[in-house]
Every structure is written in C-alpha cells, then in structure tokens.
C-alpha cells in the first residue's frame, strides 16, 4: 500500500514508519514539519530506500498538503502530527489549536478532495486513521480503566 504518515519523525511516528516500510514492505510518504519534537535521525535507515520519502511541510499548509495527496496518491492516511506535550499546552495553547485542530481539518480536507477523485473500489478501501490520546478521557482512578464508552473529560488544552 501507499500510506501517508504525518508526524513520522516523532516518537511514535518514526517507529510506525520503520515498521510499515521495513517489516511490512509498504510505500510511505512521511509528512513532518520537523519541529523541536522531531528526530529525523530515527529514519536514517530509510535514506535511499525507494519505498520512503520525507516531505518537510506543515499540516496547516493547505496547498502543500493537497499537492502531496495529488502526487503520492495514498491509499491510507495515518495522522500522528500533533503538538503532544501537556505542559506546553498550558503555557502556549494557541500552537495546539493551530496544529491539532486546524492542521487536522486541513488533512481531512485534503483527504476528502483526494477521496472524491477515486474509483468506487479505491473509495471503499481508503482509510483515514487519526491518532488521538487517552488523555481525552481525563484522569484515571487507581485500578480503573477507560472503555470506548467512557465520557470525554479533558484536563488540559492538549487533551481538549
Ligand atoms: N507519546 C505518547 O505517550 C502518546 C500517547 C497517546 C497519544 N499520543 C499521540 O500520538 C501522536 C504521536 O505522538 P508522539 O509522541 O510521536 O509525538 P511527538 O511530539 O514525538 O511527534 C510529533 C511529530 O509531529 C510533527 N509535527 C508537529 N507539528 C506539526 C505540524 N504543524 N505539521 C507537520 N508536522 C508536525 C513534529 O515535528 C514531530 O515529528 C500524537 O497525536 C500524540 O498526541 C502520544
């Protein structure tokens, strides 16, 4: 498959990209703005691998996002790019609204435009996976666990 991974130079995203390419043999385009949280060295084993390309761009940059969809023609999107550090969300919530809300909307809009141009079989197979966080459910009491029926109870701008 051709899979577009956002945030693929981050902590989780880089492990995901390596798994998708090295272990599963998929073709991956990594879209990452290379913020302070990125560690592109994590993907150094993919240098020169024709199954991987790294595109440095901001997910809020709609023309760049739409151009990548048009060029790469992904069959699936795994969206992990985010501002992800809780303490930073308390001191600078605007950056979180920008990337996590506006950037996600730009990604969804790019996916929808791309999706509308697909044939019916490709439409049926297309997936957009948005990685979220258990923090949306708030604080967990000892010995308890969240379920899919748990109520949202965010405690920070990040989780909200
Ligand atoms: N790390 C955890 O423990 C954890 C737990 C639950 C959920 N999550 C979620 O999983 C996802 C990945 O987490 P992580 O720990 O790998 O995050 P991370 O902070 O390590 O990496 C985020 C990546 O996104 C990129 N990025 C940030 N803003 C961007 C933008 N505007 N445009 C393009 N790229 C941008 C950064 O450069 C970085 O490479 C996030 O959505 C996070 O909320 C993480």
PDB file of C-alpha atoms and ligand atoms in Angstrom:
ATOM      1  CA  UNK A   1       0.000   0.000   0.000  1.00  0.00           C
ATOM      2  CA  UNK A   2       0.913   3.672  -0.317  1.00  0.00           C
ATOM      3  CA  UNK A   3       0.476   5.188   3.140  1.00  0.00           C
ATOM      4  CA  UNK A   4       0.783   8.875   4.035  1.00  0.00           C
ATOM      5  CA  UNK A   5       2.050   9.226   7.619  1.00  0.00           C
ATOM      6  CA  UNK A   6       2.009  12.646   9.303  1.00  0.00           C
ATOM      7  CA  UNK A   7       4.341  13.246  12.247  1.00  0.00           C
ATOM      8  CA  UNK A   8       6.534  10.385  11.076  1.00  0.00           C
ATOM      9  CA  UNK A   9       9.669  11.922  12.599  1.00  0.00           C
ATOM     10  CA  UNK A  10       8.165  11.954  16.096  1.00  0.00           C
ATOM     11  CA  UNK A  11       8.472   9.480  18.962  1.00  0.00           C
ATOM     12  CA  UNK A  12       5.682   7.115  17.889  1.00  0.00           C
ATOM     13  CA  UNK A  13       5.507   8.104  14.202  1.00  0.00           C
ATOM     14  CA  UNK A  14       9.118   7.152  13.485  1.00  0.00           C
ATOM     15  CA  UNK A  15       8.628   3.657  14.944  1.00  0.00           C
ATOM     16  CA  UNK A  16       5.467   3.330  12.886  1.00  0.00           C
ATOM     17  CA  UNK A  17       7.177   4.391   9.625  1.00  0.00           C
ATOM     18  CA  UNK A  18      10.061   1.963  10.171  1.00  0.00           C
ATOM     19  CA  UNK A  19       7.578  -0.849  10.858  1.00  0.00           C
ATOM     20  CA  UNK A  20       5.458  -0.025   7.789  1.00  0.00           C
ATOM     21  CA  UNK A  21       8.439   0.040   5.411  1.00  0.00           C
ATOM     22  CA  UNK A  22      10.977  -2.393   6.873  1.00  0.00           C
ATOM     23  CA  UNK A  23       8.662  -5.017   8.356  1.00  0.00           C
ATOM     24  CA  UNK A  24       5.563  -4.770   6.160  1.00  0.00           C
ATOM     25  CA  UNK A  25       7.002  -3.515   2.852  1.00  0.00           C
ATOM     26  CA  UNK A  26       4.584  -0.616   2.360  1.00  0.00           C
ATOM     27  CA  UNK A  27       5.432   2.571   0.457  1.00  0.00           C
ATOM     28  CA  UNK A  28       5.359   5.545   2.842  1.00  0.00           C
ATOM     29  CA  UNK A  29       5.388   9.312   2.458  1.00  0.00           C
ATOM     30  CA  UNK A  30       6.273  10.969   5.768  1.00  0.00           C
ATOM     31  CA  UNK A  31       4.847  14.477   6.141  1.00  0.00           C
ATOM     32  CA  UNK A  32       6.508  16.318   9.020  1.00  0.00           C
ATOM     33  CA  UNK A  33       7.271  19.970   9.760  1.00  0.00           C
ATOM     34  CA  UNK A  34      10.397  18.925  11.703  1.00  0.00           C
ATOM     35  CA  UNK A  35       9.535  20.895  14.829  1.00  0.00           C
ATOM     36  CA  UNK A  36      11.583  20.717  18.038  1.00  0.00           C
ATOM     37  CA  UNK A  37       9.845  17.357  18.714  1.00  0.00           C
ATOM     38  CA  UNK A  38      11.100  15.713  15.525  1.00  0.00           C
ATOM     39  CA  UNK A  39      14.096  13.435  15.327  1.00  0.00           C
ATOM     40  CA  UNK A  40      14.700  12.742  11.619  1.00  0.00           C
ATOM     41  CA  UNK A  41      17.771  10.640  12.511  1.00  0.00           C
ATOM     42  CA  UNK A  42      15.268   7.982  13.610  1.00  0.00           C
ATOM     43  CA  UNK A  43      14.515   7.418   9.913  1.00  0.00           C
ATOM     44  CA  UNK A  44      18.148   7.404   8.724  1.00  0.00           C
ATOM     45  CA  UNK A  45      17.969   3.678   7.904  1.00  0.00           C
ATOM     46  CA  UNK A  46      15.457   4.606   5.165  1.00  0.00           C
ATOM     47  CA  UNK A  47      17.808   7.004   3.331  1.00  0.00           C
ATOM     48  CA  UNK A  48      17.946   5.998  -0.330  1.00  0.00           C
ATOM     49  CA  UNK A  49      15.100   3.499   0.076  1.00  0.00           C
ATOM     50  CA  UNK A  50      12.713   3.997  -2.878  1.00  0.00           C
ATOM     51  CA  UNK A  51       9.795   2.955  -0.662  1.00  0.00           C
ATOM     52  CA  UNK A  52      10.119   6.077   1.510  1.00  0.00           C
ATOM     53  CA  UNK A  53      10.090   9.824   1.003  1.00  0.00           C
ATOM     54  CA  UNK A  54      10.279  12.572   3.635  1.00  0.00           C
ATOM     55  CA  UNK A  55       8.329  15.745   2.869  1.00  0.00           C
ATOM     56  CA  UNK A  56       9.062  18.662   5.191  1.00  0.00           C
ATOM     57  CA  UNK A  57       5.859  20.687   5.391  1.00  0.00           C
ATOM     58  CA  UNK A  58       3.341  21.988   7.904  1.00  0.00           C
ATOM     59  CA  UNK A  59      -0.017  20.183   8.020  1.00  0.00           C
ATOM     60  CA  UNK A  60      -1.643  23.638   8.250  1.00  0.00           C
ATOM     61  CA  UNK A  61      -0.208  24.468   4.800  1.00  0.00           C
ATOM     62  CA  UNK A  62      -3.201  23.511   2.659  1.00  0.00           C
ATOM     63  CA  UNK A  63      -1.506  23.871  -0.766  1.00  0.00           C
ATOM     64  CA  UNK A  64       1.391  21.647   0.381  1.00  0.00           C
ATOM     65  CA  UNK A  65      -0.987  19.047   1.825  1.00  0.00           C
ATOM     66  CA  UNK A  66      -3.184  18.973  -1.293  1.00  0.00           C
ATOM     67  CA  UNK A  67      -0.104  18.758  -3.542  1.00  0.00           C
ATOM     68  CA  UNK A  68       1.205  15.741  -1.609  1.00  0.00           C
ATOM     69  CA  UNK A  69      -2.145  13.950  -1.870  1.00  0.00           C
ATOM     70  CA  UNK A  70      -2.213  14.615  -5.631  1.00  0.00           C
ATOM     71  CA  UNK A  71       1.368  13.481  -6.164  1.00  0.00           C
ATOM     72  CA  UNK A  72       1.567  10.475  -3.810  1.00  0.00           C
ATOM     73  CA  UNK A  73      -2.000   9.168  -4.272  1.00  0.00           C
ATOM     74  CA  UNK A  74      -2.162   7.481  -0.841  1.00  0.00           C
ATOM     75  CA  UNK A  75      -4.430   4.520  -0.192  1.00  0.00           C
ATOM     76  CA  UNK A  76      -4.474   5.334   3.513  1.00  0.00           C
ATOM     77  CA  UNK A  77      -3.517   8.145   5.877  1.00  0.00           C
ATOM     78  CA  UNK A  78      -2.167   7.690   9.390  1.00  0.00           C
ATOM     79  CA  UNK A  79      -2.322  11.108  11.047  1.00  0.00           C
ATOM     80  CA  UNK A  80       0.016  11.461  14.021  1.00  0.00           C
ATOM     81  CA  UNK A  81       1.401  15.007  13.600  1.00  0.00           C
ATOM     82  CA  UNK A  82       0.474  16.971  16.684  1.00  0.00           C
ATOM     83  CA  UNK A  83       1.642  19.194  19.453  1.00  0.00           C
ATOM     84  CA  UNK A  84       1.747  16.499  22.111  1.00  0.00           C
ATOM     85  CA  UNK A  85       3.330  17.760  25.318  1.00  0.00           C
ATOM     86  CA  UNK A  86       0.769  18.573  28.022  1.00  0.00           C
ATOM     87  CA  UNK A  87       2.831  21.169  29.896  1.00  0.00           C
ATOM     88  CA  UNK A  88       3.455  23.167  26.716  1.00  0.00           C
ATOM     89  CA  UNK A  89      -0.291  23.240  26.041  1.00  0.00           C
ATOM     90  CA  UNK A  90      -0.829  25.055  29.331  1.00  0.00           C
ATOM     91  CA  UNK A  91       1.740  27.774  28.540  1.00  0.00           C
ATOM     92  CA  UNK A  92       1.064  28.017  24.776  1.00  0.00           C
ATOM     93  CA  UNK A  93      -2.411  26.653  23.899  1.00  0.00           C
ATOM     94  CA  UNK A  94      -2.524  28.508  20.548  1.00  0.00           C
ATOM     95  CA  UNK A  95       0.077  26.219  18.995  1.00  0.00           C
ATOM     96  CA  UNK A  96      -2.094  23.237  19.958  1.00  0.00           C
ATOM     97  CA  UNK A  97      -5.254  24.685  18.449  1.00  0.00           C
ATOM     98  CA  UNK A  98      -3.334  25.517  15.282  1.00  0.00           C
ATOM     99  CA  UNK A  99      -1.725  22.116  14.651  1.00  0.00           C
ATOM    100  CA  UNK A 100      -4.135  19.719  16.370  1.00  0.00           C
ATOM    101  CA  UNK A 101      -7.392  21.367  15.261  1.00  0.00           C
ATOM    102  CA  UNK A 102      -6.681  23.466  12.150  1.00  0.00           C
ATOM    103  CA  UNK A 103      -3.982  21.091  10.872  1.00  0.00           C
ATOM    104  CA  UNK A 104      -6.273  18.087  11.302  1.00  0.00           C
ATOM    105  CA  UNK A 105      -9.025  19.924   9.424  1.00  0.00           C
ATOM    106  CA  UNK A 106      -6.568  20.637   6.571  1.00  0.00           C
ATOM    107  CA  UNK A 107      -5.576  16.944   6.489  1.00  0.00           C
ATOM    108  CA  UNK A 108      -9.234  15.864   6.405  1.00  0.00           C
ATOM    109  CA  UNK A 109      -9.976  18.364   3.664  1.00  0.00           C
ATOM    110  CA  UNK A 110      -7.016  17.095   1.619  1.00  0.00           C
ATOM    111  CA  UNK A 111      -8.170  13.518   2.133  1.00  0.00           C
ATOM    112  CA  UNK A 112     -11.735  14.332   1.096  1.00  0.00           C
ATOM    113  CA  UNK A 113     -10.603  16.062  -2.122  1.00  0.00           C
ATOM    114  CA  UNK A 114      -8.368  13.078  -2.902  1.00  0.00           C
ATOM    115  CA  UNK A 115     -11.134  10.602  -1.986  1.00  0.00           C
ATOM    116  CA  UNK A 116     -13.641  12.258  -4.307  1.00  0.00           C
ATOM    117  CA  UNK A 117     -11.341  11.528  -7.266  1.00  0.00           C
ATOM    118  CA  UNK A 118     -11.043   7.799  -6.516  1.00  0.00           C
ATOM    119  CA  UNK A 119     -12.916   4.977  -8.208  1.00  0.00           C
ATOM    120  CA  UNK A 120     -15.505   3.060  -6.193  1.00  0.00           C
ATOM    121  CA  UNK A 121     -13.180   0.175  -5.197  1.00  0.00           C
ATOM    122  CA  UNK A 122     -10.437   2.560  -4.047  1.00  0.00           C
ATOM    123  CA  UNK A 123     -13.018   4.631  -2.157  1.00  0.00           C
ATOM    124  CA  UNK A 124     -14.219   1.558  -0.292  1.00  0.00           C
ATOM    125  CA  UNK A 125     -10.670   0.618   0.703  1.00  0.00           C
ATOM    126  CA  UNK A 126      -9.481   4.132   1.642  1.00  0.00           C
ATOM    127  CA  UNK A 127      -8.894   4.800   5.368  1.00  0.00           C
ATOM    128  CA  UNK A 128      -8.009   7.878   7.419  1.00  0.00           C
ATOM    129  CA  UNK A 129      -6.690   6.953  10.865  1.00  0.00           C
ATOM    130  CA  UNK A 130      -6.446   9.857  13.307  1.00  0.00           C
ATOM    131  CA  UNK A 131      -4.277   9.026  16.311  1.00  0.00           C
ATOM    132  CA  UNK A 132      -5.681  10.586  19.463  1.00  0.00           C
ATOM    133  CA  UNK A 133      -4.788  10.212  23.137  1.00  0.00           C
ATOM    134  CA  UNK A 134      -6.280   8.503  26.168  1.00  0.00           C
ATOM    135  CA  UNK A 135      -5.916  11.888  27.879  1.00  0.00           C
ATOM    136  CA  UNK A 136      -9.229  12.959  26.298  1.00  0.00           C
ATOM    137  CA  UNK A 137     -10.881  10.802  28.999  1.00  0.00           C
ATOM    138  CA  UNK A 138      -9.272  12.690  31.872  1.00  0.00           C
ATOM    139  CA  UNK A 139      -7.682  11.219  34.990  1.00  0.00           C
ATOM    140  CA  UNK A 140      -7.846   7.500  35.674  1.00  0.00           C
ATOM    141  CA  UNK A 141      -8.618   6.369  39.239  1.00  0.00           C
ATOM    142  CA  UNK A 142      -6.442   3.537  40.634  1.00  0.00           C
ATOM    143  CA  UNK A 143      -7.448   0.079  39.367  1.00  0.00           C
ATOM    144  CA  UNK A 144      -9.860   1.607  36.807  1.00  0.00           C
ATOM    145  CA  UNK A 145      -9.681   1.587  33.028  1.00  0.00           C
ATOM    146  CA  UNK A 146     -11.194   3.510  30.123  1.00  0.00           C
ATOM    147  CA  UNK A 147     -13.537   1.952  27.587  1.00  0.00           C
ATOM    148  CA  UNK A 148     -14.887   3.244  24.275  1.00  0.00           C
ATOM    149  CA  UNK A 149     -17.983   4.297  26.221  1.00  0.00           C
ATOM    150  CA  UNK A 150     -16.005   6.494  28.655  1.00  0.00           C
ATOM    151  CA  UNK A 151     -17.042  10.150  28.674  1.00  0.00           C
ATOM    152  CA  UNK A 152     -14.638  12.802  27.404  1.00  0.00           C
ATOM    153  CA  UNK A 153     -13.226  14.713  30.372  1.00  0.00           C
ATOM    154  CA  UNK A 154     -10.165  16.635  29.150  1.00  0.00           C
ATOM    155  CA  UNK A 155      -7.967  18.331  31.770  1.00  0.00           C
ATOM    156  CA  UNK A 156      -5.596  20.395  29.598  1.00  0.00           C
ATOM    157  CA  UNK A 157      -5.631  22.321  26.303  1.00  0.00           C
ATOM    158  CA  UNK A 158      -3.810  19.334  24.764  1.00  0.00           C
ATOM    159  CA  UNK A 159      -6.460  16.817  25.694  1.00  0.00           C
ATOM    160  CA  UNK A 160      -9.299  19.245  24.917  1.00  0.00           C
TER     161      UNK A 160
HETATM  162  N1  LIG B   1       3.771   9.785  23.205  1.00  0.00           N
HETATM  163  C1  LIG B   1       2.719   9.336  23.889  1.00  0.00           C
HETATM  164  O1  LIG B   1       2.848   8.812  25.001  1.00  0.00           O
HETATM  165  C2  LIG B   1       1.338   9.445  23.294  1.00  0.00           C
HETATM  166  C3  LIG B   1       0.272   8.872  23.987  1.00  0.00           C
HETATM  167  C4  LIG B   1      -1.009   8.944  23.429  1.00  0.00           C
HETATM  168  C5  LIG B   1      -1.204   9.589  22.238  1.00  0.00           C
HETATM  169  N2  LIG B   1      -0.162  10.168  21.581  1.00  0.00           N
HETATM  170  C6  LIG B   1      -0.447  10.834  20.303  1.00  0.00           C
HETATM  171  O2  LIG B   1       0.265  10.140  19.296  1.00  0.00           O
HETATM  172  C7  LIG B   1       0.672  11.068  18.278  1.00  0.00           C
HETATM  173  C8  LIG B   1       2.186  10.995  18.118  1.00  0.00           C
HETATM  174  O3  LIG B   1       2.786  11.245  19.384  1.00  0.00           O
HETATM  175  P1  LIG B   1       4.362  11.382  19.554  1.00  0.00           P
HETATM  176  O4  LIG B   1       4.667  11.131  20.988  1.00  0.00           O
HETATM  177  O5  LIG B   1       5.054  10.614  18.491  1.00  0.00           O
HETATM  178  O6  LIG B   1       4.535  12.971  19.271  1.00  0.00           O
HETATM  179  P2  LIG B   1       5.900  13.788  19.080  1.00  0.00           P
HETATM  180  O7  LIG B   1       5.665  15.111  19.729  1.00  0.00           O
HETATM  181  O8  LIG B   1       7.087  12.984  19.491  1.00  0.00           O
HETATM  182  O9  LIG B   1       5.994  13.986  17.493  1.00  0.00           O
HETATM  183  C9  LIG B   1       5.110  14.812  16.801  1.00  0.00           C
HETATM  184  C10 LIG B   1       5.635  14.970  15.392  1.00  0.00           C
HETATM  185  O10 LIG B   1       4.700  15.805  14.678  1.00  0.00           O
HETATM  186  C11 LIG B   1       5.448  16.788  13.975  1.00  0.00           C
HETATM  187  N3  LIG B   1       4.610  18.000  13.871  1.00  0.00           N
HETATM  188  C12 LIG B   1       4.225  18.806  14.884  1.00  0.00           C
HETATM  189  N4  LIG B   1       3.501  19.826  14.410  1.00  0.00           N
HETATM  190  C13 LIG B   1       3.434  19.649  13.062  1.00  0.00           C
HETATM  191  C14 LIG B   1       2.824  20.383  12.009  1.00  0.00           C
HETATM  192  N5  LIG B   1       2.123  21.527  12.241  1.00  0.00           N
HETATM  193  N6  LIG B   1       2.924  19.912  10.741  1.00  0.00           N
HETATM  194  C15 LIG B   1       3.621  18.762  10.487  1.00  0.00           C
HETATM  195  N7  LIG B   1       4.242  18.050  11.446  1.00  0.00           N
HETATM  196  C16 LIG B   1       4.149  18.492  12.721  1.00  0.00           C
HETATM  197  C17 LIG B   1       6.697  17.038  14.804  1.00  0.00           C
HETATM  198  O11 LIG B   1       7.747  17.600  14.017  1.00  0.00           O
HETATM  199  C18 LIG B   1       7.008  15.634  15.314  1.00  0.00           C
HETATM  200  O12 LIG B   1       7.855  14.939  14.422  1.00  0.00           O
HETATM  201  C19 LIG B   1       0.206  12.449  18.739  1.00  0.00           C
HETATM  202  O13 LIG B   1      -1.023  12.729  18.137  1.00  0.00           O
HETATM  203  C20 LIG B   1       0.019  12.279  20.237  1.00  0.00           C
HETATM  204  O14 LIG B   1      -0.966  13.146  20.709  1.00  0.00           O
HETATM  205  C21 LIG B   1       1.098  10.103  22.080  1.00  0.00           C
END
